[in-house]
mmCIF file of C-alpha atoms in Angstrom:
data_model
loop_
_atom_site.group_PDB
_atom_site.id
_atom_site.type_symbol
_atom_site.label_atom_id
_atom_site.label_comp_id
_atom_site.label_asym_id
_atom_site.label_seq_id
_atom_site.Cartn_x
_atom_site.Cartn_y
_atom_site.Cartn_z
ATOM 1 C CA MET A 1 23.090 1.613 -16.823
ATOM 2 C CA GLN A 2 24.161 3.148 -13.851
ATOM 3 C CA SER A 3 20.793 5.016 -13.076
ATOM 4 C CA MET A 4 16.760 4.170 -13.055
ATOM 5 C CA ILE A 5 13.494 5.804 -12.306
ATOM 6 C CA ILE A 6 10.759 4.018 -11.001
ATOM 7 C CA GLN A 7 7.442 4.790 -10.331
ATOM 8 C CA ALA A 8 6.000 3.187 -7.126
ATOM 9 C CA PRO A 9 2.410 3.130 -6.869
ATOM 10 C CA ALA A 10 0.140 3.203 -3.714
ATOM 11 C CA LYS A 11 -2.430 0.498 -2.886
ATOM 12 C CA VAL A 12 -5.807 -0.258 -1.583
ATOM 13 C CA ASN A 13 -7.671 -2.916 0.171
ATOM 14 C CA TYR A 14 -10.472 -4.195 -1.105
ATOM 15 C CA ARG A 15 -10.754 -6.368 2.008
ATOM 16 C CA LEU A 16 -8.908 -6.785 5.397
ATOM 17 C CA ASP A 17 -10.053 -9.758 7.253
ATOM 18 C CA VAL A 18 -7.466 -10.322 10.222
ATOM 19 C CA VAL A 19 -7.646 -14.157 11.100
ATOM 20 C CA GLY A 20 -5.567 -14.339 14.402
ATOM 21 C CA ARG A 21 -2.660 -13.135 16.256
ATOM 22 C CA ARG A 22 0.924 -15.018 16.128
ATOM 23 C CA PRO A 23 2.675 -16.151 19.173
ATOM 24 C CA ASN A 24 5.422 -13.712 17.746
ATOM 25 C CA GLY A 25 3.017 -10.909 17.446
ATOM 26 C CA TYR A 26 2.152 -10.522 13.837
ATOM 27 C CA HIS A 27 -1.334 -10.799 12.683
ATOM 28 C CA ASP A 28 -2.533 -13.637 10.047
ATOM 29 C CA LEU A 29 -4.578 -11.635 7.342
ATOM 30 C CA ARG A 30 -6.576 -12.180 4.606
ATOM 31 C CA MET A 31 -6.529 -9.230 1.944
ATOM 32 C CA ILE A 32 -7.555 -8.292 -1.565
ATOM 33 C CA MET A 33 -5.113 -5.750 -2.402
ATOM 34 C CA GLN A 34 -5.038 -3.262 -5.352
ATOM 35 C CA ARG A 35 -2.827 -0.794 -6.964
ATOM 36 C CA VAL A 36 -3.507 2.504 -7.728
ATOM 37 C CA ASN A 37 -1.440 4.901 -10.042
ATOM 38 C CA LEU A 38 -0.797 7.653 -7.402
ATOM 39 C CA CYS A 39 2.790 7.057 -7.554
ATOM 40 C CA ASP A 40 6.151 7.797 -5.394
ATOM 41 C CA GLU A 41 8.888 8.644 -7.869
ATOM 42 C CA VAL A 42 12.154 6.612 -6.754
ATOM 43 C CA THR A 43 15.550 7.341 -8.661
ATOM 44 C CA LEU A 44 18.291 4.840 -8.270
ATOM 45 C CA ARG A 45 22.101 5.440 -9.191
ATOM 46 C CA LEU A 46 24.807 3.526 -8.474
ATOM 47 C CA VAL A 47 28.158 5.266 -7.654
ATOM 48 C CA ALA A 48 31.331 4.631 -7.159
ATOM 49 C CA GLN A 49 31.921 5.959 -3.703
ATOM 50 C CA PRO A 50 30.392 3.002 -1.195
ATOM 51 C CA GLY A 51 27.484 3.146 1.046
ATOM 52 C CA ILE A 52 24.292 3.937 0.902
ATOM 53 C CA ARG A 53 22.327 7.576 0.702
ATOM 54 C CA VAL A 54 18.822 8.147 0.892
ATOM 55 C CA THR A 55 17.406 11.398 0.200
ATOM 56 C CA CYS A 56 13.578 12.265 0.455
ATOM 57 C CA GLY A 57 13.066 15.828 2.413
ATOM 58 C CA GLN A 58 9.767 14.880 3.278
ATOM 59 C CA HIS A 59 8.381 15.378 7.090
ATOM 60 C CA GLY A 60 8.261 11.854 8.634
ATOM 61 C CA VAL A 61 10.569 9.771 6.448
ATOM 62 C CA PRO A 62 13.754 9.002 7.431
ATOM 63 C CA GLU A 63 16.616 9.398 5.300
ATOM 64 C CA GLY A 64 19.222 6.939 6.763
ATOM 65 C CA GLU A 65 19.199 3.481 7.813
ATOM 66 C CA GLY A 66 15.838 3.832 9.152
ATOM 67 C CA ASN A 67 14.369 3.723 5.914
ATOM 68 C CA ILE A 68 12.737 0.629 4.372
ATOM 69 C CA ALA A 69 14.532 1.713 0.778
ATOM 70 C CA TRP A 70 17.719 1.722 2.511
ATOM 71 C CA LYS A 71 17.442 -1.666 4.049
ATOM 72 C CA ALA A 72 16.360 -3.035 0.736
ATOM 73 C CA ALA A 73 19.714 -1.586 -0.921
ATOM 74 C CA ARG A 74 21.544 -2.743 1.690
ATOM 75 C CA ALA A 75 19.916 -6.521 1.090
ATOM 76 C CA LEU A 76 20.773 -6.524 -2.578
ATOM 77 C CA LEU A 77 24.356 -4.974 -2.457
ATOM 78 C CA GLU A 78 25.292 -7.691 0.401
ATOM 79 C CA LEU A 79 24.269 -10.298 -2.179
ATOM 80 C CA SER A 80 25.828 -8.900 -5.038
ATOM 81 C CA GLY A 81 29.333 -8.499 -2.936
ATOM 82 C CA SER A 82 29.708 -5.074 -5.116
ATOM 83 C CA ASP A 83 31.867 -2.419 -3.298
ATOM 84 C CA GLN A 84 29.808 0.025 -5.151
ATOM 85 C CA GLY A 85 27.779 2.865 -3.653
ATOM 86 C CA VAL A 86 23.820 3.524 -4.330
ATOM 87 C CA GLU A 87 22.376 6.552 -3.848
ATOM 88 C CA ILE A 88 18.254 6.668 -3.883
ATOM 89 C CA GLU A 89 16.230 9.938 -4.249
ATOM 90 C CA ILE A 90 12.475 9.598 -3.212
ATOM 91 C CA VAL A 91 9.935 12.000 -4.525
ATOM 92 C CA LYS A 92 6.859 11.424 -2.169
ATOM 93 C CA GLN A 93 2.976 11.847 -3.702
ATOM 94 C CA ILE A 94 1.720 9.113 -1.387
ATOM 95 C CA PRO A 95 1.007 10.221 2.125
ATOM 96 C CA VAL A 96 3.110 8.953 4.909
ATOM 97 C CA ALA A 97 1.793 6.725 7.648
ATOM 98 C CA ALA A 98 -1.886 6.573 5.842
ATOM 99 C CA GLY A 99 -2.590 2.940 5.056
ATOM 100 C CA LEU A 100 -1.621 3.180 1.349
ATOM 101 C CA GLY A 101 1.776 1.181 1.309
ATOM 102 C CA GLY A 102 3.998 4.217 0.180
ATOM 103 C CA GLY A 103 7.252 3.143 1.918
ATOM 104 C CA SER A 104 6.740 -0.560 1.317
ATOM 105 C CA SER A 105 6.487 0.300 -2.238
ATOM 106 C CA ASP A 106 9.264 2.611 -2.192
ATOM 107 C CA CYS A 107 11.421 -0.610 -0.901
ATOM 108 C CA ALA A 108 9.985 -2.657 -3.950
ATOM 109 C CA ALA A 109 10.963 -0.201 -6.330
ATOM 110 C CA VAL A 110 14.420 -0.286 -4.660
ATOM 111 C CA LEU A 111 14.513 -4.144 -4.841
ATOM 112 C CA LEU A 112 13.501 -4.675 -8.384
ATOM 113 C CA GLY A 113 15.316 -1.577 -9.651
ATOM 114 C CA LEU A 114 18.892 -2.813 -7.866
ATOM 115 C CA ASN A 115 18.562 -6.112 -9.320
ATOM 116 C CA GLU A 116 18.469 -5.373 -12.956
ATOM 117 C CA LEU A 117 21.362 -2.512 -12.172
ATOM 118 C CA LEU A 118 23.330 -4.698 -10.434
ATOM 119 C CA ARG A 119 22.456 -7.628 -12.885
ATOM 120 C CA LEU A 120 21.615 -9.864 -10.394
ATOM 121 C CA GLY A 121 18.948 -12.098 -11.990
ATOM 122 C CA LEU A 122 17.070 -12.746 -8.905
ATOM 123 C CA SER A 123 13.582 -14.179 -9.833
ATOM 124 C CA LEU A 124 10.415 -12.182 -8.659
ATOM 125 C CA GLU A 125 9.729 -14.867 -5.867
ATOM 126 C CA ARG A 126 13.406 -14.699 -3.976
ATOM 127 C CA LEU A 127 12.684 -10.848 -4.082
ATOM 128 C CA MET A 128 9.763 -11.099 -2.485
ATOM 129 C CA GLU A 129 11.191 -13.596 -0.125
ATOM 130 C CA ILE A 130 14.017 -10.851 0.669
ATOM 131 C CA GLY A 131 11.096 -8.237 0.599
ATOM 132 C CA VAL A 132 8.978 -10.144 3.554
ATOM 133 C CA THR A 133 11.949 -9.750 5.828
ATOM 134 C CA LEU A 134 11.541 -5.985 5.257
ATOM 135 C CA GLY A 135 8.015 -5.454 5.600
ATOM 136 C CA ALA A 136 4.609 -7.504 5.330
ATOM 137 C CA ASP A 137 3.117 -5.015 2.190
ATOM 138 C CA VAL A 138 6.688 -5.125 0.030
ATOM 139 C CA PRO A 139 6.335 -8.666 -1.417
ATOM 140 C CA PHE A 140 2.869 -7.756 -2.766
ATOM 141 C CA PHE A 141 4.504 -4.520 -4.659
ATOM 142 C CA VAL A 142 6.946 -6.707 -6.158
ATOM 143 C CA PHE A 143 4.487 -9.181 -7.418
ATOM 144 C CA GLY A 144 2.851 -6.495 -9.147
ATOM 145 C CA GLN A 145 -0.636 -7.763 -9.589
ATOM 146 C CA THR A 146 -4.130 -7.387 -7.945
ATOM 147 C CA ALA A 147 -3.982 -10.251 -5.350
ATOM 148 C CA LEU A 148 -5.339 -12.256 -2.345
ATOM 149 C CA ALA A 149 -3.009 -11.949 0.320
ATOM 150 C CA GLU A 150 -2.677 -14.158 3.094
ATOM 151 C CA GLY A 151 -0.346 -15.106 5.968
ATOM 152 C CA ILE A 152 1.007 -11.658 6.963
ATOM 153 C CA GLY A 153 0.378 -10.481 3.504
ATOM 154 C CA GLU A 154 3.563 -12.756 1.758
ATOM 155 C CA LEU A 155 1.206 -15.492 0.360
ATOM 156 C CA LEU A 156 -0.467 -14.136 -3.149
ATOM 157 C CA THR A 157 -2.379 -15.449 -5.375
ATOM 158 C CA PRO A 158 -3.416 -13.391 -8.737
ATOM 159 C CA LEU A 159 -7.173 -12.823 -8.964
ATOM 160 C CA ALA A 160 -8.533 -13.978 -12.096
ATOM 161 C CA LYS A 161 -10.322 -10.828 -13.493
ATOM 162 C CA VAL A 162 -10.866 -7.636 -11.525
ATOM 163 C CA PRO A 163 -12.518 -4.459 -13.255
ATOM 164 C CA THR A 164 -10.842 -1.300 -13.363
ATOM 165 C CA ALA A 165 -12.321 1.480 -11.319
ATOM 166 C CA TRP A 166 -11.545 5.019 -10.561
ATOM 167 C CA VAL A 167 -10.743 5.573 -6.775
ATOM 168 C CA VAL A 168 -10.824 9.139 -5.041
ATOM 169 C CA LEU A 169 -8.095 8.844 -1.691
ATOM 170 C CA VAL A 170 -9.069 11.108 1.033
ATOM 171 C CA ASN A 171 -6.819 11.617 3.811
ATOM 172 C CA PRO A 172 -7.616 13.482 6.878
ATOM 173 C CA ASN A 173 -4.035 14.618 7.642
ATOM 174 C CA LEU A 174 -3.755 12.478 10.617
ATOM 175 C CA PRO A 175 -0.805 9.699 10.561
ATOM 176 C CA VAL A 176 -1.978 6.554 12.304
ATOM 177 C CA SER A 177 0.658 4.098 13.575
ATOM 178 C CA THR A 178 0.165 0.563 11.842
ATOM 179 C CA ALA A 179 1.663 -0.933 15.593
ATOM 180 C CA TRP A 180 -0.745 0.964 17.515
ATOM 181 C CA VAL A 181 -3.760 -0.079 15.422
ATOM 182 C CA TYR A 182 -2.973 -3.862 15.720
ATOM 183 C CA GLN A 183 -2.163 -3.624 19.598
ATOM 184 C CA ASN A 184 -5.324 -2.204 20.002
ATOM 185 C CA LEU A 185 -7.232 -4.330 18.153
ATOM 186 C CA GLN A 186 -9.597 -6.601 19.815
ATOM 187 C CA LEU A 187 -9.904 -10.184 17.576
ATOM 188 C CA THR A 188 -13.502 -11.316 17.752
ATOM 189 C CA GLN A 189 -14.173 -15.173 17.487
ATOM 190 C CA ARG A 190 -15.357 -16.317 13.854
ATOM 191 C CA ASP A 191 -17.100 -19.354 13.122
ATOM 192 C CA GLN A 192 -15.769 -18.916 9.262
ATOM 193 C CA LEU A 193 -14.444 -16.712 6.872
ATOM 194 C CA ALA A 194 -16.870 -15.655 4.348
ATOM 195 C CA LYS A 195 -15.850 -16.956 1.007
ATOM 196 C CA LEU A 196 -14.474 -14.456 -1.461
ATOM 197 C CA PRO A 197 -14.921 -14.525 -5.323
ATOM 198 C CA ASN A 198 -11.714 -14.512 -7.141
ATOM 199 C CA SER A 199 -13.015 -12.727 -10.035
ATOM 200 C CA PHE A 200 -15.139 -9.992 -10.430
ATOM 201 C CA GLU A 201 -17.610 -8.643 -13.373
ATOM 202 C CA ASN A 202 -17.853 -4.952 -12.085
ATOM 203 C CA VAL A 203 -17.227 -2.139 -9.617
ATOM 204 C CA ALA A 204 -20.767 -3.235 -7.958
ATOM 205 C CA GLU A 205 -19.463 -6.290 -7.404
ATOM 206 C CA LEU A 206 -16.021 -5.143 -5.710
ATOM 207 C CA CYS A 207 -18.352 -3.210 -3.463
ATOM 208 C CA ASP A 208 -20.102 -6.389 -2.302
ATOM 209 C CA ILE A 209 -16.729 -7.701 -0.484
ATOM 210 C CA LEU A 210 -16.003 -4.232 0.481
ATOM 211 C CA GLY A 211 -14.337 -4.767 4.450
ATOM 212 C CA ASN A 212 -11.940 -3.872 7.030
ATOM 213 C CA ASP A 213 -11.676 -5.052 10.554
ATOM 214 C CA LEU A 214 -9.079 -2.589 11.328
ATOM 215 C CA GLU A 215 -12.070 0.121 11.397
ATOM 216 C CA SER A 216 -13.099 -1.154 14.510
ATOM 217 C CA VAL A 217 -9.791 0.496 16.210
ATOM 218 C CA THR A 218 -9.644 3.711 13.994
ATOM 219 C CA ILE A 219 -12.991 5.207 13.730
ATOM 220 C CA PRO A 220 -13.823 5.242 17.433
ATOM 221 C CA ALA A 221 -10.477 6.934 17.644
ATOM 222 C CA PHE A 222 -10.982 9.276 14.497
ATOM 223 C CA PRO A 223 -14.714 9.506 13.690
ATOM 224 C CA VAL A 224 -13.641 11.822 10.818
ATOM 225 C CA ILE A 225 -12.710 8.377 8.614
ATOM 226 C CA ASP A 226 -16.991 7.710 8.970
ATOM 227 C CA GLU A 227 -17.344 10.939 8.004
ATOM 228 C CA ILE A 228 -15.182 10.723 4.678
ATOM 229 C CA LYS A 229 -16.608 7.683 3.899
ATOM 230 C CA ARG A 230 -20.295 8.475 4.042
ATOM 231 C CA SER A 231 -19.424 11.824 2.430
ATOM 232 C CA LEU A 232 -17.893 9.560 -0.838
ATOM 233 C CA VAL A 233 -20.799 8.009 -0.951
ATOM 234 C CA GLY A 234 -22.737 10.934 -1.395
ATOM 235 C CA LEU A 235 -21.162 12.314 -3.726
ATOM 236 C CA GLY A 236 -21.671 9.269 -5.922
ATOM 237 C CA ALA A 237 -19.272 6.551 -4.804
ATOM 238 C CA SER A 238 -20.569 3.144 -5.338
ATOM 239 C CA GLY A 239 -18.775 2.185 -2.067
ATOM 240 C CA ALA A 240 -16.436 3.347 0.571
ATOM 241 C CA LEU A 241 -13.342 1.600 2.681
ATOM 242 C CA MET A 242 -10.455 2.641 4.799
ATOM 243 C CA SER A 243 -7.189 1.181 3.350
ATOM 244 C CA GLY A 244 -5.187 -0.680 5.419
ATOM 245 C CA SER A 245 -4.538 0.687 8.827
ATOM 246 C CA GLY A 246 -5.731 4.199 7.627
ATOM 247 C CA PRO A 247 -6.342 6.845 8.165
ATOM 248 C CA THR A 248 -6.959 7.291 4.269
ATOM 249 C CA VAL A 249 -10.294 6.440 3.040
ATOM 250 C CA PHE A 250 -11.113 5.496 -0.762
ATOM 251 C CA GLY A 251 -14.102 5.649 -2.736
ATOM 252 C CA LEU A 252 -14.763 3.175 -5.750
ATOM 253 C CA PHE A 253 -16.420 4.947 -8.645
ATOM 254 C CA GLU A 254 -17.546 3.797 -12.550
ATOM 255 C CA ASP A 255 -16.474 6.883 -14.396
ATOM 256 C CA GLU A 256 -13.861 9.511 -14.094
ATOM 257 C CA ALA A 257 -16.148 12.332 -14.535
ATOM 258 C CA THR A 258 -18.264 11.640 -11.246
ATOM 259 C CA ALA A 259 -14.818 10.897 -9.431
ATOM 260 C CA ARG A 260 -13.276 13.809 -10.172
ATOM 261 C CA LYS A 261 -16.364 15.986 -9.279
ATOM 262 C CA ALA A 262 -16.532 14.256 -6.119
ATOM 263 C CA ALA A 263 -12.883 15.318 -5.314
ATOM 264 C CA ALA A 264 -13.625 18.754 -6.378
ATOM 265 C CA ASP A 265 -16.204 19.236 -4.063
ATOM 266 C CA LEU A 266 -14.141 17.461 -0.941
ATOM 267 C CA GLN A 267 -11.421 19.806 -1.715
ATOM 268 C CA GLN A 268 -13.536 22.988 -1.805
ATOM 269 C CA HIS A 269 -14.945 22.453 1.543
ATOM 270 C CA HIS A 270 -12.087 20.329 3.328
ATOM 271 C CA ASN A 271 -8.651 20.622 4.171
ATOM 272 C CA TRP A 272 -8.026 16.921 3.572
ATOM 273 C CA PHE A 273 -5.452 15.420 1.262
ATOM 274 C CA VAL A 274 -7.630 14.712 -1.479
ATOM 275 C CA ALA A 275 -6.468 12.712 -4.789
ATOM 276 C CA VAL A 276 -8.089 10.918 -7.838
ATOM 277 C CA ALA A 277 -6.284 7.783 -9.201
ATOM 278 C CA GLU A 278 -7.327 4.710 -11.636
ATOM 279 C CA THR A 279 -6.515 1.280 -10.272
ATOM 280 C CA CYS A 280 -3.658 -0.365 -12.107
#
């Protein structure tokens, strides 16, 4: 096999607690992370000519060494000792700098795909170890399950039971820097973290634990995020929350018809990115 096409899904955070700040500037987090089937398409090809080439054509996505997918390919080529080259073509469906983990998911797709193409036989645990050196969300996408994520995001525990939900993703076309959000976050003293269940019977129970500490930075700077949350709930979402560092907001719906009707209403009245997805 010399080529492979991989679907790289987006993610949302049902919960994002910032527990503390490390001396190196990273933050300790507690998150519940969920994949959704809005996907980038990543094509990998092994070629005779040495080197790594990334093509995307999407504004804001670097095509050379600055791309996290390029770094993933370099890591596995170095491990393999192969003198082959790799061509990576990324077709973006996930908005850039949106809090949906698109770049990290593309990176994980390269790790998983090249592990097969180069016949490295690396375990998921080893790929996750490589992934966390490239980006904090990469291990989650390698892990491939709904999870409680702790540490900087690399300590992953699968959740026993999580219901499928329909998700409306809304991005007001405002790229938000993750670094800027964390730099402006004011940590507040907690007596203790609220206990989170490890299983959920229905969407209503998921909505009971929705929360994102990073909204305290983004909503004052971008009030449209709060407007989107209120609009989604008004259109039938059981709950709505900003994903990751934003600015994308997701609404959770119990049925497809209500989700699609809400999305159509938002698309009709606003010039926002709107997509309907299902959890996966």
